[in-house]
JSON list of C-alpha atoms in Angstrom, two decimals:
[
{"chain": "A", "resi": 1, "resn": "MET", "atom": "CA", "xyz": [0.00, -0.01, -0.04]},
{"chain": "A", "resi": 2, "resn": "ASN", "atom": "CA", "xyz": [1.73, 3.08, -1.19]},
{"chain": "A", "resi": 3, "resn": "ASN", "atom": "CA", "xyz": [-1.23, 5.29, -1.54]},
{"chain": "A", "resi": 4, "resn": "TYR", "atom": "CA", "xyz": [-2.68, 5.54, 2.05]},
{"chain": "A", "resi": 5, "resn": "ASP", "atom": "CA", "xyz": [-2.75, 9.41, 2.05]},
{"chain": "A", "resi": 6, "resn": "SER", "atom": "CA", "xyz": [-4.88, 9.39, -1.14]},
{"chain": "A", "resi": 7, "resn": "LEU", "atom": "CA", "xyz": [-7.61, 7.14, 0.34]},
{"chain": "A", "resi": 8, "resn": "ASP", "atom": "CA", "xyz": [-10.93, 8.61, 1.36]},
{"chain": "A", "resi": 9, "resn": "ILE", "atom": "CA", "xyz": [-11.85, 8.84, 5.03]},
{"chain": "A", "resi": 10, "resn": "ASP", "atom": "CA", "xyz": [-14.21, 5.88, 5.02]},
{"chain": "A", "resi": 11, "resn": "LYS", "atom": "CA", "xyz": [-11.49, 3.59, 3.57]},
{"chain": "A", "resi": 12, "resn": "LYS", "atom": "CA", "xyz": [-8.97, 4.82, 6.14]},
{"chain": "A", "resi": 13, "resn": "LEU", "atom": "CA", "xyz": [-11.44, 4.14, 8.89]},
{"chain": "A", "resi": 14, "resn": "GLU", "atom": "CA", "xyz": [-12.09, 0.63, 7.50]},
{"chain": "A", "resi": 15, "resn": "LEU", "atom": "CA", "xyz": [-8.38, -0.10, 7.51]},
{"chain": "A", "resi": 16, "resn": "LYS", "atom": "CA", "xyz": [-7.96, 1.36, 11.01]},
{"chain": "A", "resi": 17, "resn": "ASN", "atom": "CA", "xyz": [-10.86, -0.91, 12.29]},
{"chain": "A", "resi": 18, "resn": "GLN", "atom": "CA", "xyz": [-9.27, -4.02, 10.75]},
{"chain": "A", "resi": 19, "resn": "ILE", "atom": "CA", "xyz": [-5.91, -3.31, 12.52]},
{"chain": "A", "resi": 20, "resn": "THR", "atom": "CA", "xyz": [-7.68, -2.41, 15.74]},
{"chain": "A", "resi": 21, "resn": "ASP", "atom": "CA", "xyz": [-9.86, -5.59, 15.70]},
{"chain": "A", "resi": 22, "resn": "HIS", "atom": "CA", "xyz": [-6.79, -7.82, 14.99]},
{"chain": "A", "resi": 23, "resn": "ALA", "atom": "CA", "xyz": [-4.73, -6.04, 17.61]},
{"chain": "A", "resi": 24, "resn": "LYS", "atom": "CA", "xyz": [-7.42, -6.74, 20.27]},
{"chain": "A", "resi": 25, "resn": "LEU", "atom": "CA", "xyz": [-7.26, -10.44, 19.40]},
{"chain": "A", "resi": 26, "resn": "PHE", "atom": "CA", "xyz": [-3.47, -10.36, 20.02]},
{"chain": "A", "resi": 27, "resn": "GLY", "atom": "CA", "xyz": [-3.31, -8.46, 23.28]},
{"chain": "A", "resi": 28, "resn": "GLY", "atom": "CA", "xyz": [-3.77, -4.87, 22.21]},
{"chain": "A", "resi": 29, "resn": "LYS", "atom": "CA", "xyz": [-1.95, -2.18, 20.39]},
{"chain": "A", "resi": 30, "resn": "ASN", "atom": "CA", "xyz": [1.40, -2.54, 22.15]},
{"chain": "A", "resi": 31, "resn": "HIS", "atom": "CA", "xyz": [1.60, -6.31, 21.71]},
{"chain": "A", "resi": 32, "resn": "PHE", "atom": "CA", "xyz": [0.62, -6.02, 18.03]},
{"chain": "A", "resi": 33, "resn": "LEU", "atom": "CA", "xyz": [3.04, -3.24, 17.23]},
{"chain": "A", "resi": 34, "resn": "SER", "atom": "CA", "xyz": [5.93, -5.06, 18.97]},
{"chain": "A", "resi": 35, "resn": "LEU", "atom": "CA", "xyz": [5.09, -8.14, 16.86]},
{"chain": "A", "resi": 36, "resn": "ILE", "atom": "CA", "xyz": [5.31, -6.03, 13.66]},
{"chain": "A", "resi": 37, "resn": "GLU", "atom": "CA", "xyz": [8.57, -4.44, 14.90]},
{"chain": "A", "resi": 38, "resn": "SER", "atom": "CA", "xyz": [10.03, -7.80, 15.61]},
{"chain": "A", "resi": 39, "resn": "LEU", "atom": "CA", "xyz": [9.06, -9.09, 12.17]},
{"chain": "A", "resi": 40, "resn": "ARG", "atom": "CA", "xyz": [10.77, -6.10, 10.56]},
{"chain": "A", "resi": 41, "resn": "LYS", "atom": "CA", "xyz": [13.97, -6.55, 12.58]},
{"chain": "A", "resi": 42, "resn": "SER", "atom": "CA", "xyz": [14.21, -10.23, 11.71]},
{"chain": "A", "resi": 43, "resn": "HIS", "atom": "CA", "xyz": [16.70, -11.06, 8.97]},
{"chain": "A", "resi": 44, "resn": "PRO", "atom": "CA", "xyz": [16.38, -12.89, 6.72]},
{"chain": "A", "resi": 45, "resn": "ASN", "atom": "CA", "xyz": [12.80, -12.22, 6.07]},
{"chain": "A", "resi": 46, "resn": "PRO", "atom": "CA", "xyz": [10.68, -14.27, 8.59]},
{"chain": "A", "resi": 47, "resn": "LEU", "atom": "CA", "xyz": [8.68, -15.75, 5.71]},
{"chain": "A", "resi": 48, "resn": "MET", "atom": "CA", "xyz": [11.81, -17.77, 4.82]},
{"chain": "A", "resi": 49, "resn": "SER", "atom": "CA", "xyz": [11.75, -19.54, 8.16]},
{"chain": "A", "resi": 50, "resn": "LYS", "atom": "CA", "xyz": [12.84, -23.22, 7.79]},
{"chain": "A", "resi": 51, "resn": "ASP", "atom": "CA", "xyz": [10.13, -24.29, 10.32]},
{"chain": "A", "resi": 52, "resn": "ALA", "atom": "CA", "xyz": [7.36, -22.09, 8.93]},
{"chain": "A", "resi": 53, "resn": "SER", "atom": "CA", "xyz": [7.03, -20.09, 12.10]},
{"chain": "A", "resi": 54, "resn": "PHE", "atom": "CA", "xyz": [8.21, -16.94, 13.78]},
{"chain": "A", "resi": 55, "resn": "SER", "atom": "CA", "xyz": [8.43, -16.61, 17.53]},
{"chain": "A", "resi": 56, "resn": "TYR", "atom": "CA", "xyz": [9.13, -13.57, 19.74]},
{"chain": "A", "resi": 57, "resn": "GLU", "atom": "CA", "xyz": [8.65, -12.74, 23.36]},
{"chain": "A", "resi": 58, "resn": "LYS", "atom": "CA", "xyz": [4.87, -12.13, 23.27]},
{"chain": "A", "resi": 59, "resn": "GLY", "atom": "CA", "xyz": [3.67, -14.65, 20.74]},
{"chain": "A", "resi": 60, "resn": "THR", "atom": "CA", "xyz": [4.08, -16.64, 17.51]},
{"chain": "A", "resi": 61, "resn": "VAL", "atom": "CA", "xyz": [3.12, -16.61, 13.90]},
{"chain": "A", "resi": 62, "resn": "LYS", "atom": "CA", "xyz": [2.84, -20.04, 12.22]},
{"chain": "A", "resi": 63, "resn": "TRP", "atom": "CA", "xyz": [2.00, -21.09, 8.69]},
{"chain": "A", "resi": 64, "resn": "GLU", "atom": "CA", "xyz": [1.34, -24.26, 6.86]},
{"chain": "A", "resi": 65, "resn": "LYS", "atom": "CA", "xyz": [4.50, -24.86, 4.87]},
{"chain": "A", "resi": 66, "resn": "VAL", "atom": "CA", "xyz": [7.98, -23.41, 4.24]},
{"chain": "A", "resi": 67, "resn": "ILE", "atom": "CA", "xyz": [8.19, -20.70, 1.60]},
{"chain": "A", "resi": 68, "resn": "PHE", "atom": "CA", "xyz": [11.61, -20.79, -0.12]},
{"chain": "A", "resi": 69, "resn": "LYS", "atom": "CA", "xyz": [13.78, -17.75, -0.44]},
{"chain": "A", "resi": 70, "resn": "GLU", "atom": "CA", "xyz": [13.28, -17.28, -4.24]},
{"chain": "A", "resi": 71, "resn": "LYS", "atom": "CA", "xyz": [9.48, -17.39, -3.74]},
{"chain": "A", "resi": 72, "resn": "VAL", "atom": "CA", "xyz": [9.62, -14.77, -0.96]},
{"chain": "A", "resi": 73, "resn": "ILE", "atom": "CA", "xyz": [11.77, -12.58, -3.24]},
{"chain": "A", "resi": 74, "resn": "LEU", "atom": "CA", "xyz": [9.34, -13.04, -6.04]},
{"chain": "A", "resi": 75, "resn": "LEU", "atom": "CA", "xyz": [6.40, -12.24, -3.77]},
{"chain": "A", "resi": 76, "resn": "ILE", "atom": "CA", "xyz": [8.11, -9.03, -2.66]},
{"chain": "A", "resi": 77, "resn": "ASP", "atom": "CA", "xyz": [8.77, -8.11, -6.30]},
{"chain": "A", "resi": 78, "resn": "ILE", "atom": "CA", "xyz": [5.21, -8.67, -7.49]},
{"chain": "A", "resi": 79, "resn": "ILE", "atom": "CA", "xyz": [3.84, -6.71, -4.46]},
{"chain": "A", "resi": 80, "resn": "ASN", "atom": "CA", "xyz": [6.13, -3.81, -5.42]},
{"chain": "A", "resi": 81, "resn": "ARG", "atom": "CA", "xyz": [5.06, -4.00, -9.08]},
{"chain": "A", "resi": 82, "resn": "SER", "atom": "CA", "xyz": [1.30, -4.49, -8.44]},
{"chain": "A", "resi": 83, "resn": "ASN", "atom": "CA", "xyz": [-0.92, -2.02, -10.37]},
{"chain": "A", "resi": 84, "resn": "GLU", "atom": "CA", "xyz": [-3.30, 0.64, -9.04]},
{"chain": "A", "resi": 85, "resn": "ASP", "atom": "CA", "xyz": [-6.05, -1.82, -8.26]},
{"chain": "A", "resi": 86, "resn": "ASN", "atom": "CA", "xyz": [-3.49, -3.91, -6.25]},
{"chain": "A", "resi": 87, "resn": "ASN", "atom": "CA", "xyz": [-4.01, -6.92, -8.49]},
{"chain": "A", "resi": 88, "resn": "LEU", "atom": "CA", "xyz": [-1.02, -9.28, -8.05]},
{"chain": "A", "resi": 89, "resn": "MET", "atom": "CA", "xyz": [-1.86, -11.48, -11.04]},
{"chain": "A", "resi": 90, "resn": "PRO", "atom": "CA", "xyz": [0.03, -10.33, -14.10]},
{"chain": "A", "resi": 91, "resn": "ASN", "atom": "CA", "xyz": [-1.07, -10.34, -17.73]},
{"chain": "A", "resi": 92, "resn": "GLU", "atom": "CA", "xyz": [-0.70, -13.74, -19.30]},
{"chain": "A", "resi": 93, "resn": "LYS", "atom": "CA", "xyz": [1.76, -12.32, -21.92]},
{"chain": "A", "resi": 94, "resn": "ILE", "atom": "CA", "xyz": [4.29, -11.26, -19.25]},
{"chain": "A", "resi": 95, "resn": "LYS", "atom": "CA", "xyz": [7.48, -13.21, -18.87]},
{"chain": "A", "resi": 96, "resn": "GLY", "atom": "CA", "xyz": [7.39, -15.37, -15.73]},
{"chain": "A", "resi": 97, "resn": "TYR", "atom": "CA", "xyz": [3.58, -15.47, -15.72]},
{"chain": "A", "resi": 98, "resn": "LYS", "atom": "CA", "xyz": [3.42, -19.17, -14.86]},
{"chain": "A", "resi": 99, "resn": "THR", "atom": "CA", "xyz": [5.86, -18.85, -12.03]},
{"chain": "A", "resi": 100, "resn": "ILE", "atom": "CA", "xyz": [3.92, -16.01, -10.51]},
{"chain": "A", "resi": 101, "resn": "ARG", "atom": "CA", "xyz": [0.56, -17.79, -11.02]},
{"chain": "A", "resi": 102, "resn": "ASN", "atom": "CA", "xyz": [1.92, -20.85, -9.35]},
{"chain": "A", "resi": 103, "resn": "LEU", "atom": "CA", "xyz": [3.27, -18.84, -6.43]},
{"chain": "A", "resi": 104, "resn": "LEU", "atom": "CA", "xyz": [-0.07, -17.22, -5.90]},
{"chain": "A", "resi": 105, "resn": "ARG", "atom": "CA", "xyz": [-1.86, -20.48, -6.13]},
{"chain": "A", "resi": 106, "resn": "THR", "atom": "CA", "xyz": [0.50, -22.04, -3.64]},
{"chain": "A", "resi": 107, "resn": "ILE", "atom": "CA", "xyz": [0.46, -19.39, -0.96]},
{"chain": "A", "resi": 108, "resn": "GLY", "atom": "CA", "xyz": [-3.11, -18.18, -1.55]},
{"chain": "A", "resi": 109, "resn": "PRO", "atom": "CA", "xyz": [-4.91, -20.95, 0.36]},
{"chain": "A", "resi": 110, "resn": "MET", "atom": "CA", "xyz": [-2.28, -21.01, 3.16]},
{"chain": "A", "resi": 111, "resn": "LYS", "atom": "CA", "xyz": [-3.32, -19.98, 6.69]},
{"chain": "A", "resi": 112, "resn": "PHE", "atom": "CA", "xyz": [-1.10, -17.83, 8.94]},
{"chain": "A", "resi": 113, "resn": "VAL", "atom": "CA", "xyz": [-2.02, -18.24, 12.65]},
{"chain": "A", "resi": 114, "resn": "VAL", "atom": "CA", "xyz": [-0.99, -15.43, 14.96]},
{"chain": "A", "resi": 115, "resn": "SER", "atom": "CA", "xyz": [-1.11, -16.46, 18.66]},
{"chain": "A", "resi": 116, "resn": "PRO", "atom": "CA", "xyz": [-0.25, -14.52, 21.74]},
{"chain": "A", "resi": 117, "resn": "LYS", "atom": "CA", "xyz": [2.04, -16.37, 24.25]},
{"chain": "A", "resi": 118, "resn": "ASN", "atom": "CA", "xyz": [-0.42, -15.74, 27.08]},
{"chain": "A", "resi": 119, "resn": "THR", "atom": "CA", "xyz": [-4.02, -16.85, 26.36]},
{"chain": "A", "resi": 120, "resn": "LYS", "atom": "CA", "xyz": [-5.22, -14.01, 28.74]},
{"chain": "A", "resi": 121, "resn": "ASP", "atom": "CA", "xyz": [-4.05, -11.53, 26.10]},
{"chain": "A", "resi": 122, "resn": "GLY", "atom": "CA", "xyz": [-6.45, -12.78, 23.49]},
{"chain": "A", "resi": 123, "resn": "LYS", "atom": "CA", "xyz": [-7.30, -15.76, 21.26]},
{"chain": "A", "resi": 124, "resn": "GLY", "atom": "CA", "xyz": [-5.19, -14.68, 18.27]},
{"chain": "A", "resi": 125, "resn": "PHE", "atom": "CA", "xyz": [-6.33, -14.78, 14.71]},
{"chain": "A", "resi": 126, "resn": "SER", "atom": "CA", "xyz": [-5.60, -16.39, 11.41]},
{"chain": "A", "resi": 127, "resn": "ILE", "atom": "CA", "xyz": [-5.36, -14.85, 7.91]},
{"chain": "A", "resi": 128, "resn": "SER", "atom": "CA", "xyz": [-4.73, -15.93, 4.35]},
{"chain": "A", "resi": 129, "resn": "PRO", "atom": "CA", "xyz": [-2.03, -14.06, 2.52]},
{"chain": "A", "resi": 130, "resn": "ILE", "atom": "CA", "xyz": [-3.82, -13.78, -0.78]},
{"chain": "A", "resi": 131, "resn": "GLU", "atom": "CA", "xyz": [-7.38, -12.98, -1.61]},
{"chain": "A", "resi": 132, "resn": "ILE", "atom": "CA", "xyz": [-8.21, -14.88, -4.80]},
{"chain": "A", "resi": 133, "resn": "ILE", "atom": "CA", "xyz": [-11.10, -13.09, -6.49]},
{"chain": "A", "resi": 134, "resn": "ASP", "atom": "CA", "xyz": [-11.05, -14.97, -9.86]},
{"chain": "A", "resi": 135, "resn": "SER", "atom": "CA", "xyz": [-8.58, -16.49, -12.27]},
{"chain": "A", "resi": 136, "resn": "LYS", "atom": "CA", "xyz": [-7.22, -13.08, -13.32]},
{"chain": "A", "resi": 137, "resn": "THR", "atom": "CA", "xyz": [-7.44, -11.21, -9.97]},
{"chain": "A", "resi": 138, "resn": "CYS", "atom": "CA", "xyz": [-5.55, -11.86, -6.79]},
{"chain": "A", "resi": 139, "resn": "ARG", "atom": "CA", "xyz": [-5.03, -9.22, -4.09]},
{"chain": "A", "resi": 140, "resn": "LEU", "atom": "CA", "xyz": [-2.74, -9.18, -1.07]},
{"chain": "A", "resi": 141, "resn": "ASN", "atom": "CA", "xyz": [-4.68, -9.54, 2.20]},
{"chain": "A", "resi": 142, "resn": "PHE", "atom": "CA", "xyz": [-4.40, -6.23, 4.02]},
{"chain": "A", "resi": 143, "resn": "MET", "atom": "CA", "xyz": [-3.54, -7.79, 7.36]},
{"chain": "A", "resi": 144, "resn": "PHE", "atom": "CA", "xyz": [-0.88, -9.99, 5.76]},
{"chain": "A", "resi": 145, "resn": "GLU", "atom": "CA", "xyz": [0.61, -6.78, 4.21]},
{"chain": "A", "resi": 146, "resn": "VAL", "atom": "CA", "xyz": [0.50, -5.14, 7.65]},
{"chain": "A", "resi": 147, "resn": "LEU", "atom": "CA", "xyz": [2.23, -8.10, 9.35]},
{"chain": "A", "resi": 148, "resn": "PHE", "atom": "CA", "xyz": [5.00, -8.58, 6.84]},
{"chain": "A", "resi": 149, "resn": "PHE", "atom": "CA", "xyz": [5.51, -5.71, 4.48]},
{"chain": "A", "resi": 150, "resn": "LEU", "atom": "CA", "xyz": [4.16, -2.29, 5.49]},
{"chain": "A", "resi": 151, "resn": "PRO", "atom": "CA", "xyz": [6.60, 0.09, 7.29]},
{"chain": "A", "resi": 152, "resn": "VAL", "atom": "CA", "xyz": [6.03, 0.25, 11.02]},
{"chain": "A", "resi": 153, "resn": "SER", "atom": "CA", "xyz": [5.52, 4.04, 10.70]},
{"chain": "A", "resi": 154, "resn": "LEU", "atom": "CA", "xyz": [2.63, 3.54, 8.17]},
{"chain": "A", "resi": 155, "resn": "VAL", "atom": "CA", "xyz": [1.03, 0.86, 10.40]},
{"chain": "A", "resi": 156, "resn": "LYS", "atom": "CA", "xyz": [1.07, 3.32, 13.27]},
{"chain": "A", "resi": 157, "resn": "LYS", "atom": "CA", "xyz": [-0.37, 6.10, 11.04]},
{"chain": "A", "resi": 158, "resn": "ILE", "atom": "CA", "xyz": [-3.20, 3.76, 10.02]},
{"chain": "A", "resi": 159, "resn": "TYR", "atom": "CA", "xyz": [-3.80, 2.70, 13.66]},
{"chain": "A", "resi": 160, "resn": "ILE", "atom": "CA", "xyz": [-4.13, 6.34, 14.72]},
{"chain": "A", "resi": 161, "resn": "GLY", "atom": "CA", "xyz": [-6.63, 6.84, 11.87]},
{"chain": "A", "resi": 162, "resn": "PRO", "atom": "CA", "xyz": [-7.59, 9.85, 9.70]},
{"chain": "A", "resi": 163, "resn": "LYS", "atom": "CA", "xyz": [-7.60, 13.38, 11.06]},
{"chain": "A", "resi": 164, "resn": "LYS", "atom": "CA", "xyz": [-11.04, 14.63, 11.81]},
{"chain": "A", "resi": 165, "resn": "SER", "atom": "CA", "xyz": [-12.15, 17.57, 9.65]},
{"chain": "A", "resi": 166, "resn": "ASN", "atom": "CA", "xyz": [-14.33, 20.27, 11.05]}
]
């Protein structure tokens, strides 16, 4: 998401509500933001984990299967190149179309489970990384983007929400 400032207030509120709701399920704003900060500090990218999980002091993120380094790099590349409507699926004539299509088909149905260490903090949540709309349209799940790709400063900006106009 590179166009947050250009979104209308209703869309900004919708994104804020998504983050707020998921943060409540993980122990609140501080736990959620510390998870995101831990994910950003982790090198190599936590999606490349050999045991398909990421642990930190307040919880874990687990997913169904290992994603290899070249697939994570490809995913980052197609996210960066996605067009205005955030469609990740390229045109069939583009070089590497089958590789991208196979990646999206592979990770699309996966579930990522985010769990706090202490069950008193919340029950956690699960997300799918890709929203498959039809054979030519796939979008990155907003919460997956928040967890693994958006800058922490933008996540905080979304969490605060839009400025109220008089």
